Tab-separated table of N, CA, C and O in Angstrom:
chain	number	residue	atom	x	y	z
Z	353	MET	N	-18.899	7.969	13.022
Z	353	MET	CA	-18.026	6.713	12.988
Z	353	MET	C	-18.626	5.704	12.105
Z	353	MET	O	-19.820	5.637	12.069
Z	354	ASN	N	-17.962	5.165	11.235
Z	354	ASN	CA	-18.355	4.323	10.202
Z	354	ASN	C	-18.583	2.868	10.851
Z	354	ASN	O	-17.719	2.269	11.470
Z	355	PRO	N	-19.770	2.399	10.789
Z	355	PRO	CA	-20.289	1.124	11.482
Z	355	PRO	C	-19.494	-0.081	10.876
Z	355	PRO	O	-19.374	-1.037	11.430
Z	356	ASN	N	-18.985	0.150	9.492
Z	356	ASN	CA	-18.480	-1.083	8.883
Z	356	ASN	C	-17.122	-0.699	8.337
Z	356	ASN	O	-16.921	-0.552	7.219
Z	357	PRO	N	-16.093	-0.416	9.157
Z	357	PRO	CA	-14.611	0.005	8.833
Z	357	PRO	C	-14.082	-1.208	7.999
Z	357	PRO	O	-14.120	-2.353	8.081
Z	358	HIS	N	-13.199	-0.571	7.039
Z	358	HIS	CA	-12.426	-1.693	6.212
Z	358	HIS	C	-11.002	-1.805	7.070
Z	358	HIS	O	-10.168	-1.020	7.134
Z	359	PRO	N	-10.782	-3.045	7.572
Z	359	PRO	CA	-9.543	-3.400	8.332
Z	359	PRO	C	-8.356	-3.429	7.218
Z	359	PRO	O	-8.739	-3.843	6.040
Z	360	THR	N	-7.198	-3.064	7.749
Z	360	THR	CA	-6.124	-3.323	6.880
Z	360	THR	C	-5.222	-4.334	7.301
Z	360	THR	O	-4.890	-4.411	8.471
Z	361	LEU	N	-4.683	-5.053	6.301
Z	361	LEU	CA	-3.668	-6.089	6.601
Z	361	LEU	C	-2.315	-5.655	5.811
Z	361	LEU	O	-2.523	-5.489	4.584
Z	362	THR	N	-1.289	-5.420	6.520
Z	362	THR	CA	-0.180	-5.057	5.712
Z	362	THR	C	0.810	-6.239	5.549
Z	362	THR	O	1.208	-6.954	6.456
Z	363	LEU	N	1.101	-6.396	4.178
Z	363	LEU	CA	1.931	-7.593	3.824
Z	363	LEU	C	3.308	-7.002	3.586
Z	363	LEU	O	3.435	-6.097	2.792
Z	364	THR	N	4.445	-7.690	4.144
Z	364	THR	CA	5.609	-7.142	3.735
Z	364	THR	C	6.742	-8.373	3.702
Z	364	THR	O	6.403	-9.640	4.000
Z	365	GLY	N	7.771	-7.978	2.950
Z	365	GLY	CA	8.831	-9.036	2.792
Z	365	GLY	C	8.580	-10.186	1.766
Z	365	GLY	O	7.727	-9.963	1.108
Z	366	THR	N	9.239	-11.253	1.929
Z	366	THR	CA	8.903	-12.401	0.990
Z	366	THR	C	7.858	-13.265	1.491
Z	366	THR	O	7.799	-13.422	2.940
Z	367	LEU	N	6.766	-13.555	0.811
Z	367	LEU	CA	5.641	-14.441	1.275
Z	367	LEU	C	5.824	-15.900	1.122
Z	367	LEU	O	5.760	-16.312	-0.017
Z	368	ASP	N	6.038	-16.552	2.222
Z	368	ASP	CA	6.106	-18.005	1.943
Z	368	ASP	C	4.747	-18.726	2.483
Z	368	ASP	O	3.817	-18.114	2.863
Z	369	ARG	N	4.655	-20.061	2.518
Z	369	ARG	CA	3.581	-20.668	2.948
Z	369	ARG	C	3.101	-20.480	4.343
Z	369	ARG	O	2.107	-20.215	4.711
Z	370	GLU	N	4.202	-20.532	5.254
Z	370	GLU	CA	3.958	-20.211	6.496
Z	370	GLU	C	3.403	-18.834	6.809
Z	370	GLU	O	2.485	-18.555	7.607
Z	371	VAL	N	4.057	-17.760	6.217
Z	371	VAL	CA	3.438	-16.482	6.194
Z	371	VAL	C	2.127	-16.340	5.782
Z	371	VAL	O	1.232	-15.671	6.313
Z	372	THR	N	1.744	-16.898	4.594
Z	372	THR	CA	0.565	-16.887	4.030
Z	372	THR	C	-0.462	-17.464	4.873
Z	372	THR	O	-1.589	-16.885	5.109
Z	373	GLN	N	-0.261	-18.636	5.467
Z	373	GLN	CA	-1.187	-19.129	6.562
Z	373	GLN	C	-1.489	-18.216	7.585
Z	373	GLN	O	-2.800	-18.096	8.047
Z	374	ARG	N	-0.507	-17.575	8.253
Z	374	ARG	CA	-0.624	-16.697	9.336
Z	374	ARG	C	-1.388	-15.503	8.997
Z	374	ARG	O	-2.430	-14.965	9.464
Z	375	LEU	N	-1.102	-14.951	7.669
Z	375	LEU	CA	-2.023	-13.978	7.044
Z	375	LEU	C	-3.378	-14.103	7.033
Z	375	LEU	O	-4.357	-13.245	7.107
Z	376	CYS	N	-3.710	-15.489	6.230
Z	376	CYS	CA	-5.080	-15.753	6.063
Z	376	CYS	C	-5.757	-15.949	7.622
Z	376	CYS	O	-7.102	-15.480	7.605
Z	377	GLU	N	-5.165	-16.363	8.496
Z	377	GLU	CA	-5.647	-16.426	10.087
Z	377	GLU	C	-6.240	-15.032	10.335
Z	377	GLU	O	-7.285	-14.669	11.026
Z	378	GLU	N	-4.933	-14.129	10.205
Z	378	GLU	CA	-5.272	-12.659	10.434
Z	378	GLU	C	-6.485	-12.076	9.839
Z	378	GLU	O	-7.287	-11.197	10.170
Z	379	ALA	N	-6.458	-12.242	8.513
Z	379	ALA	CA	-7.571	-11.893	7.685
Z	379	ALA	C	-9.016	-12.382	8.091
Z	379	ALA	O	-9.889	-11.493	8.175
Z	380	ARG	N	-8.945	-13.630	8.196
Z	380	ARG	CA	-10.487	-14.114	8.849
Z	380	ARG	C	-10.776	-13.439	10.211
Z	380	ARG	O	-11.947	-12.849	10.320
Z	381	ALA	N	-9.813	-13.264	11.056
Z	381	ALA	CA	-10.099	-12.747	12.243
Z	381	ALA	C	-10.693	-11.119	12.318
Z	381	ALA	O	-11.559	-10.834	12.801
Z	382	ALA	N	-9.753	-10.470	11.347
Z	382	ALA	CA	-10.135	-9.032	11.021
Z	382	ALA	C	-11.565	-8.972	10.468
Z	382	ALA	O	-12.257	-8.045	11.107
Z	383	LEU	N	-11.929	-9.808	9.552
Z	383	LEU	CA	-13.304	-9.640	8.812
Z	383	LEU	C	-14.416	-10.011	9.797
Z	383	LEU	O	-15.592	-9.289	9.999
Z	384	GLN	N	-14.055	-11.118	10.616
Z	384	GLN	CA	-15.050	-11.452	11.662
Z	384	GLN	C	-15.176	-10.461	12.758
Z	384	GLN	O	-16.590	-10.155	13.260
Z	385	ALA	N	-14.185	-9.791	13.244
Z	385	ALA	CA	-14.122	-8.967	14.354
Z	385	ALA	C	-14.885	-7.646	13.991
Z	385	ALA	O	-15.567	-6.990	14.738
Z	386	THR	N	-14.623	-7.261	12.792
Z	386	THR	CA	-15.272	-5.771	12.408
Z	386	THR	C	-16.546	-6.009	11.687
Z	386	THR	O	-17.232	-5.005	11.385
Z	387	GLY	N	-16.750	-7.221	11.085
Z	387	GLY	CA	-17.920	-7.430	10.219
Z	387	GLY	C	-17.968	-6.670	8.792
Z	387	GLY	O	-18.927	-6.437	8.198
Z	388	ALA	N	-16.763	-6.391	8.496
Z	388	ALA	CA	-16.464	-5.645	7.122
Z	388	ALA	C	-16.657	-6.631	5.996
Z	388	ALA	O	-16.375	-7.701	6.218
Z	389	ASP	N	-17.034	-5.939	4.867
Z	389	ASP	CA	-16.956	-6.951	3.837
Z	389	ASP	C	-15.868	-6.750	2.810
Z	389	ASP	O	-15.634	-7.378	1.822
Z	390	VAL	N	-14.940	-5.863	3.194
Z	390	VAL	CA	-13.701	-5.552	2.421
Z	390	VAL	C	-12.490	-5.456	3.432
Z	390	VAL	O	-12.551	-4.758	4.440
Z	391	LEU	N	-11.486	-6.266	3.015
Z	391	LEU	CA	-10.178	-6.116	3.846
Z	391	LEU	C	-9.051	-5.517	2.869
Z	391	LEU	O	-8.875	-6.102	1.738
Z	392	ASP	N	-8.617	-4.510	3.333
Z	392	ASP	CA	-7.568	-3.884	2.388
Z	392	ASP	C	-6.248	-4.452	2.758
Z	392	ASP	O	-5.977	-4.722	3.928
Z	393	CYS	N	-5.688	-4.913	1.684
Z	393	CYS	CA	-4.304	-5.516	2.021
Z	393	CYS	C	-3.309	-4.592	1.399
Z	393	CYS	O	-3.266	-4.270	0.063
Z	394	ASP	N	-2.386	-3.984	2.205
Z	394	ASP	CA	-1.267	-2.951	1.639
Z	394	ASP	C	-0.094	-3.823	1.316
Z	394	ASP	O	0.478	-4.419	2.081
Z	395	VAL	N	0.198	-3.781	0.081
Z	395	VAL	CA	1.341	-4.673	-0.528
Z	395	VAL	C	2.618	-3.765	-0.735
Z	395	VAL	O	3.458	-4.439	-1.451
Z	396	ALA	N	2.624	-2.593	-0.275
Z	396	ALA	CA	3.722	-1.705	-0.703
Z	396	ALA	C	5.090	-2.427	-0.338
Z	396	ALA	O	6.141	-2.184	-0.991
Z	397	GLY	N	5.138	-3.256	0.875
Z	397	GLY	CA	6.270	-3.728	1.360
Z	397	GLY	C	6.619	-5.184	0.899
Z	397	GLY	O	7.511	-5.874	1.491
Z	398	VAL	N	5.778	-5.722	0.014
Z	398	VAL	CA	6.006	-7.088	-0.327
Z	398	VAL	C	7.343	-7.170	-1.250
Z	398	VAL	O	7.670	-6.218	-2.030
Z	399	GLY	N	8.042	-8.331	-0.978
Z	399	GLY	CA	9.363	-8.423	-1.827
Z	399	GLY	C	9.014	-8.714	-3.419
Z	399	GLY	O	8.034	-8.457	-3.596
Z	400	PRO	N	10.106	-9.232	-3.922
Z	400	PRO	CA	9.885	-9.550	-5.360
Z	400	PRO	C	8.575	-10.210	-5.604
Z	400	PRO	O	8.311	-11.168	-4.803
Z	401	PRO	N	8.032	-9.984	-6.754
Z	401	PRO	CA	6.615	-10.469	-6.853
Z	401	PRO	C	6.685	-11.812	-7.663
Z	401	PRO	O	6.459	-11.960	-8.773
Z	402	VAL	N	7.235	-12.920	-6.915
Z	402	VAL	CA	7.305	-14.097	-7.389
Z	402	VAL	C	5.835	-14.885	-7.176
Z	402	VAL	O	4.980	-14.133	-6.630
Z	403	LEU	N	5.752	-15.938	-7.676
Z	403	LEU	CA	4.413	-16.628	-7.579
Z	403	LEU	C	3.907	-16.812	-6.310
Z	403	LEU	O	2.674	-16.876	-6.034
Z	404	ALA	N	4.939	-16.940	-5.124
Z	404	ALA	CA	4.339	-17.049	-3.810
Z	404	ALA	C	3.639	-15.688	-3.270
Z	404	ALA	O	2.554	-16.142	-2.690
Z	405	ALA	N	4.002	-14.664	-3.912
Z	405	ALA	CA	3.073	-13.431	-3.578
Z	405	ALA	C	1.791	-13.578	-4.212
Z	405	ALA	O	0.731	-13.336	-3.534
Z	406	ILE	N	1.682	-13.937	-5.375
Z	406	ILE	CA	0.263	-14.200	-6.104
Z	406	ILE	C	-0.335	-15.404	-5.300
Z	406	ILE	O	-1.630	-15.145	-5.179
Z	407	ASP	N	0.059	-16.282	-4.926
Z	407	ASP	CA	-0.526	-17.448	-4.117
Z	407	ASP	C	-0.972	-16.903	-2.948
Z	407	ASP	O	-2.258	-17.124	-2.626
Z	408	ALA	N	-0.143	-15.995	-2.291
Z	408	ALA	CA	-0.717	-15.468	-1.025
Z	408	ALA	C	-2.059	-14.704	-1.073
Z	408	ALA	O	-2.975	-14.772	-0.547
Z	409	LEU	N	-1.931	-13.809	-2.119
Z	409	LEU	CA	-3.141	-12.937	-2.326
Z	409	LEU	C	-4.489	-13.832	-2.937
Z	409	LEU	O	-5.477	-13.436	-2.448
Z	410	ALA	N	-4.054	-14.804	-3.679
Z	410	ALA	CA	-5.302	-15.688	-3.978
Z	410	ALA	C	-5.803	-16.399	-2.779
Z	410	ALA	O	-7.126	-16.467	-2.552
Z	411	ARG	N	-4.945	-16.801	-1.961
Z	411	ARG	CA	-5.258	-17.499	-0.722
Z	411	ARG	C	-6.096	-16.380	0.300
Z	411	ARG	O	-7.258	-16.751	0.809
Z	412	LEU	N	-5.643	-15.238	0.342
Z	412	LEU	CA	-6.303	-14.280	0.993
Z	412	LEU	C	-7.743	-13.872	0.570
Z	412	LEU	O	-8.728	-13.765	1.232
Z	413	GLN	N	-7.821	-13.735	-0.982
Z	413	GLN	CA	-9.180	-13.649	-1.503
Z	413	GLN	C	-9.990	-14.731	-1.094
Z	413	GLN	O	-11.147	-14.395	-1.005
Z	414	LEU	N	-9.538	-15.868	-1.227
Z	414	LEU	CA	-10.443	-17.218	-0.971
Z	414	LEU	C	-10.933	-17.147	0.648
Z	414	LEU	O	-11.927	-17.365	0.875
Z	415	THR	N	-9.838	-16.800	1.520
Z	415	THR	CA	-10.339	-16.596	2.825
Z	415	THR	C	-11.273	-15.651	3.141
Z	415	THR	O	-12.166	-15.838	3.839
Z	416	ALA	N	-11.206	-14.473	2.177
Z	416	ALA	CA	-12.185	-13.397	2.760
Z	416	ALA	C	-13.368	-13.865	2.023
Z	416	ALA	O	-14.583	-13.493	2.696
Z	417	ARG	N	-13.531	-14.481	0.944
Z	417	ARG	CA	-14.940	-14.808	0.295
Z	417	ARG	C	-15.491	-15.888	1.313
Z	417	ARG	O	-16.877	-15.824	1.596
Z	418	ARG	N	-14.815	-16.718	1.868
Z	418	ARG	CA	-15.452	-17.805	2.920
Z	418	ARG	C	-16.071	-16.964	4.072
Z	418	ARG	O	-16.833	-17.451	4.790
Z	419	ALA	N	-15.426	-15.686	4.393
Z	419	ALA	CA	-15.839	-15.044	5.469
Z	419	ALA	C	-16.850	-13.997	5.042
Z	419	ALA	O	-17.207	-13.153	5.898
Z	420	GLY	N	-17.305	-14.063	3.906
Z	420	GLY	CA	-18.374	-13.231	3.256
Z	420	GLY	C	-17.825	-11.914	2.777
Z	420	GLY	O	-18.706	-11.051	2.768
Z	421	GLY	N	-16.588	-11.960	2.532
Z	421	GLY	CA	-16.032	-10.709	2.047
Z	421	GLY	C	-15.046	-10.832	0.792
Z	421	GLY	O	-15.278	-11.721	0.164
Z	422	ARG	N	-14.167	-9.654	0.697
Z	422	ARG	CA	-13.220	-9.745	-0.409
Z	422	ARG	C	-12.122	-8.866	0.007
Z	422	ARG	O	-12.216	-8.180	0.917
Z	423	ILE	N	-10.973	-9.075	-0.716
Z	423	ILE	CA	-9.934	-8.162	-0.440
Z	423	ILE	C	-9.791	-7.093	-1.477
Z	423	ILE	O	-10.283	-7.268	-2.747
Z	424	ARG	N	-9.000	-6.017	-1.148
Z	424	ARG	CA	-8.647	-5.010	-2.090
Z	424	ARG	C	-7.180	-4.756	-1.965
Z	424	ARG	O	-6.736	-4.517	-0.901
Z	425	VAL	N	-6.458	-4.969	-3.064
Z	425	VAL	CA	-4.981	-4.600	-2.854
Z	425	VAL	C	-4.646	-3.259	-2.953
Z	425	VAL	O	-5.061	-2.758	-3.982
Z	426	ARG	N	-3.950	-2.843	-2.194
Z	426	ARG	CA	-3.411	-1.292	-2.251
Z	426	ARG	C	-1.961	-1.054	-2.333
Z	426	ARG	O	-1.142	-2.000	-1.682
Z	427	ASN	N	-1.500	-0.198	-3.196
Z	427	ASN	CA	-0.216	0.438	-3.311
Z	427	ASN	C	0.716	-0.677	-3.876
Z	427	ASN	O	1.838	-0.976	-3.326
Z	428	PRO	N	0.178	-1.571	-4.819
Z	428	PRO	CA	1.275	-2.530	-5.564
Z	428	PRO	C	2.338	-1.855	-6.386
Z	428	PRO	O	2.177	-0.725	-6.918
Z	429	ALA	N	3.409	-2.482	-6.209
Z	429	ALA	CA	4.544	-2.095	-7.300
Z	429	ALA	C	3.999	-2.304	-8.652
Z	429	ALA	O	3.298	-3.172	-8.863
Z	430	PRO	N	4.452	-1.378	-9.625
Z	430	PRO	CA	4.098	-1.687	-10.825
Z	430	PRO	C	4.224	-3.178	-11.436
Z	430	PRO	O	3.410	-3.547	-12.161
Z	431	HIS	N	5.302	-3.772	-11.134
Z	431	HIS	CA	5.611	-5.004	-11.558
Z	431	HIS	C	4.589	-6.075	-10.993
Z	431	HIS	O	4.285	-7.063	-11.616
Z	432	LEU	N	4.315	-5.810	-9.698
Z	432	LEU	CA	3.328	-6.705	-8.956
Z	432	LEU	C	1.863	-6.507	-9.843
Z	432	LEU	O	1.305	-7.584	-9.801
Z	433	ARG	N	1.555	-5.379	-9.858
Z	433	ARG	CA	0.396	-5.092	-10.544
Z	433	ARG	C	0.184	-5.774	-11.820
Z	433	ARG	O	-0.693	-6.523	-12.235
Z	434	GLU	N	1.339	-5.845	-12.655
Z	434	GLU	CA	1.560	-6.361	-14.121
Z	434	GLU	C	1.334	-8.078	-13.856
Z	434	GLU	O	0.533	-8.627	-14.644
Z	435	LEU	N	1.925	-8.336	-12.879
Z	435	LEU	CA	1.719	-9.975	-12.678
Z	435	LEU	C	0.421	-10.251	-12.349
Z	435	LEU	O	-0.217	-11.242	-12.607
Z	436	LEU	N	-0.264	-9.476	-11.397
Z	436	LEU	CA	-1.620	-9.709	-11.037
Z	436	LEU	C	-2.638	-9.909	-12.273
Z	436	LEU	O	-3.410	-10.598	-12.534
Z	437	ASP	N	-2.337	-8.714	-13.218
Z	437	ASP	CA	-3.075	-8.677	-14.452
Z	437	ASP	C	-2.858	-9.896	-15.328
Z	437	ASP	O	-3.894	-10.656	-15.893
Z	438	LEU	N	-1.587	-10.391	-15.245
Z	438	LEU	CA	-1.088	-11.458	-16.157
Z	438	LEU	C	-1.864	-12.790	-15.750
Z	438	LEU	O	-2.174	-13.566	-16.508
Z	439	VAL	N	-1.855	-12.991	-14.476
Z	439	VAL	CA	-2.606	-14.195	-14.005
Z	439	VAL	C	-3.998	-14.226	-14.031
Z	439	VAL	O	-4.624	-15.240	-13.750
Z	440	GLY	N	-4.725	-13.090	-13.992
Z	440	GLY	CA	-6.052	-12.817	-14.090
Z	440	GLY	C	-6.869	-12.900	-12.751
Z	440	GLY	O	-7.991	-13.446	-12.787
Z	441	LEU	N	-6.354	-12.825	-11.691
Z	441	LEU	CA	-6.954	-12.958	-10.340
Z	441	LEU	C	-8.004	-11.728	-10.332
Z	441	LEU	O	-7.845	-10.794	-10.577
Z	442	PRO	N	-9.155	-12.156	-9.899
Z	442	PRO	CA	-10.251	-11.127	-9.742
Z	442	PRO	C	-10.106	-10.392	-8.369
Z	442	PRO	O	-11.013	-10.672	-7.507
Z	443	ILE	N	-9.266	-9.768	-8.329
Z	443	ILE	CA	-8.926	-8.754	-7.129
Z	443	ILE	C	-8.903	-7.393	-7.650
Z	443	ILE	O	-8.351	-6.994	-8.350
Z	444	GLU	N	-9.751	-6.589	-6.763
Z	444	GLU	CA	-9.726	-5.175	-6.772
Z	444	GLU	C	-8.420	-4.584	-6.562
Z	444	GLU	O	-7.842	-4.904	-5.429
Z	445	VAL	N	-7.854	-3.769	-7.418
Z	445	VAL	CA	-6.411	-3.082	-6.946
Z	445	VAL	C	-6.611	-1.567	-7.018
Z	445	VAL	O	-7.313	-0.998	-7.950
Z	446	GLU	N	-6.013	-1.110	-5.925
Z	446	GLU	CA	-6.159	0.392	-5.754
Z	446	GLU	C	-4.815	0.948	-5.648
Z	446	GLU	O	-3.873	0.522	-4.745
Z	447	MET	N	-4.448	1.879	-6.748
Z	447	MET	CA	-3.060	2.392	-6.714
Z	447	MET	C	-2.809	3.269	-5.457
Z	447	MET	O	-3.885	3.831	-5.097
Z	448	GLY	N	-1.494	3.632	-5.099
Z	448	GLY	CA	-1.390	4.729	-4.241
Z	448	GLY	C	-1.920	5.977	-4.478
Z	448	GLY	O	-2.064	6.421	-5.796
Z	449	ARG	N	-1.972	6.940	-3.721
Z	449	ARG	CA	-2.585	8.313	-3.706
Z	449	ARG	C	-1.484	9.079	-4.491
Z	449	ARG	O	-1.811	10.292	-4.870
Z	450	GLN	N	-0.250	8.726	-4.547
Z	450	GLN	CA	0.786	9.587	-5.119
Z	450	GLN	C	0.678	9.571	-6.704
Z	450	GLN	O	0.356	8.361	-7.258
Z	451	ALA	N	0.851	10.558	-7.364
Z	451	ALA	CA	0.806	10.556	-8.799
Z	451	ALA	C	1.960	9.893	-9.378
Z	451	ALA	O	3.035	10.191	-8.623
Z	452	GLU	N	1.801	9.205	-10.243
Z	452	GLU	CA	3.140	8.643	-11.088
Z	452	GLU	C	3.895	9.559	-11.749
Z	452	GLU	O	3.396	10.578	-12.292
Z	453	GLN	N	5.125	9.482	-11.790
Z	453	GLN	CA	6.100	10.433	-12.432
Z	453	GLN	C	6.234	10.008	-13.902
Z	453	GLN	O	6.759	8.889	-14.164
Z	454	ARG	N	5.516	10.743	-14.689
Z	454	ARG	CA	5.511	10.298	-16.164
Z	454	ARG	C	6.149	11.423	-17.063
Z	454	ARG	O	5.725	12.560	-16.717
Z	455	GLU	N	6.457	11.234	-18.237
Z	455	GLU	CA	6.906	12.138	-19.027
Z	455	GLU	C	5.493	12.647	-19.934
Z	455	GLU	O	4.670	11.777	-20.085
Z	456	PRO	N	5.593	13.854	-20.215
Z	456	PRO	CA	4.139	14.316	-20.881
Z	456	PRO	C	4.032	13.600	-22.223
Z	456	PRO	O	5.083	13.271	-22.658
Z	457	PRO	N	2.932	13.358	-22.675
Z	457	PRO	CA	3.001	12.672	-24.035
Z	457	PRO	C	3.420	13.382	-25.180
Z	457	PRO	O	3.258	14.742	-25.177
Z	458	GLY	N	4.114	12.635	-26.004
Z	458	GLY	CA	4.611	13.376	-27.253
Z	458	GLY	C	3.392	13.824	-28.080
Z	458	GLY	O	2.551	13.343	-28.094
Z	459	ARG	N	3.905	14.813	-28.990
Z	459	ARG	CA	3.019	15.374	-29.928
Z	459	ARG	C	2.972	14.536	-31.018
Z	459	ARG	O	4.035	13.786	-31.530
Z	460	VAL	N	1.810	14.377	-31.710
Z	460	VAL	CA	1.490	13.501	-32.733
Z	460	VAL	C	1.815	14.341	-33.992
Z	460	VAL	O	1.153	15.480	-34.095
Z	461	GLN	N	2.555	13.889	-34.893
Z	461	GLN	CA	2.895	14.736	-36.081
Z	461	GLN	C	1.919	14.325	-36.965
Z	461	GLN	O	1.672	13.069	-37.561
Z	462	GLU	N	1.014	15.223	-37.477
Z	462	GLU	CA	-0.002	14.856	-38.376
Z	462	GLU	C	0.299	15.450	-39.839
Z	462	GLU	O	-0.416	14.876	-40.814
Z	463	ALA	N	1.230	16.068	-39.899
Z	463	ALA	CA	1.399	16.743	-41.247
Z	463	ALA	C	2.254	15.658	-42.077
Z	463	ALA	O	3.072	14.812	-41.505
Z	464	VAL	N	2.049	15.450	-43.210
Z	464	VAL	CA	2.681	14.512	-44.247
Z	464	VAL	C	3.805	15.204	-44.937
Z	464	VAL	O	3.592	16.199	-45.553
Z	465	GLU	N	5.117	14.719	-44.840
Z	465	GLU	CA	6.162	14.956	-45.549
Z	465	GLU	C	5.932	14.638	-47.150
Z	465	GLU	O	5.451	13.718	-47.491
Z	466	ALA	N	6.720	15.343	-47.942
Z	466	ALA	CA	6.394	15.128	-49.297
Z	466	ALA	C	7.224	13.735	-49.719
Z	466	ALA	O	6.919	13.126	-50.669
Z	467	ARG	N	8.183	13.465	-49.102
Z	467	ARG	CA	8.949	12.212	-49.131
Z	467	ARG	C	8.314	11.108	-48.670
Z	467	ARG	O	8.838	9.743	-48.900
Z	468	ASP	N	7.344	11.017	-47.892
Z	468	ASP	CA	6.719	9.950	-47.231
Z	468	ASP	C	5.864	9.081	-48.184
Z	468	ASP	O	5.182	9.705	-49.274
Z	469	PRO	N	6.032	7.881	-48.133
Z	469	PRO	CA	5.248	6.994	-49.049
Z	469	PRO	C	3.873	6.827	-48.634
Z	469	PRO	O	3.459	7.020	-47.447
Z	470	PRO	N	3.006	6.746	-49.932
Z	470	PRO	CA	1.444	6.589	-49.501
Z	470	PRO	C	1.361	5.333	-48.691
Z	470	PRO	O	1.927	4.411	-48.905
Z	471	LEU	N	0.172	5.324	-47.876
Z	471	LEU	CA	-0.179	4.249	-46.972
Z	471	LEU	C	-0.955	3.280	-47.975
Z	471	LEU	O	-1.548	2.960	-48.507
């Protein structure tokens, strides 16, 4: 058994100031109860990534730091991850274990056509 488990806090819906305050209290309690240094925050169920969601994650990170730990954001939607990158929060982000569905990369054409102008 792992003596220092990582507790998980699940964030869902729209995050307003009242919800954020409750989440911070839960985060503090979870870190203190387990003695963990990382709190996993599953954000797969978070509503639209408005600034309130970013504010909530920033406050959770501050709460975790004050408790001697940090948070790790798990399963963010692509647009939430982009917003986190844009605002530059120093939060570890872990993508879901499911592979993204992407098209295979296109082939690069290296041959030069006779009509192509020189570079």
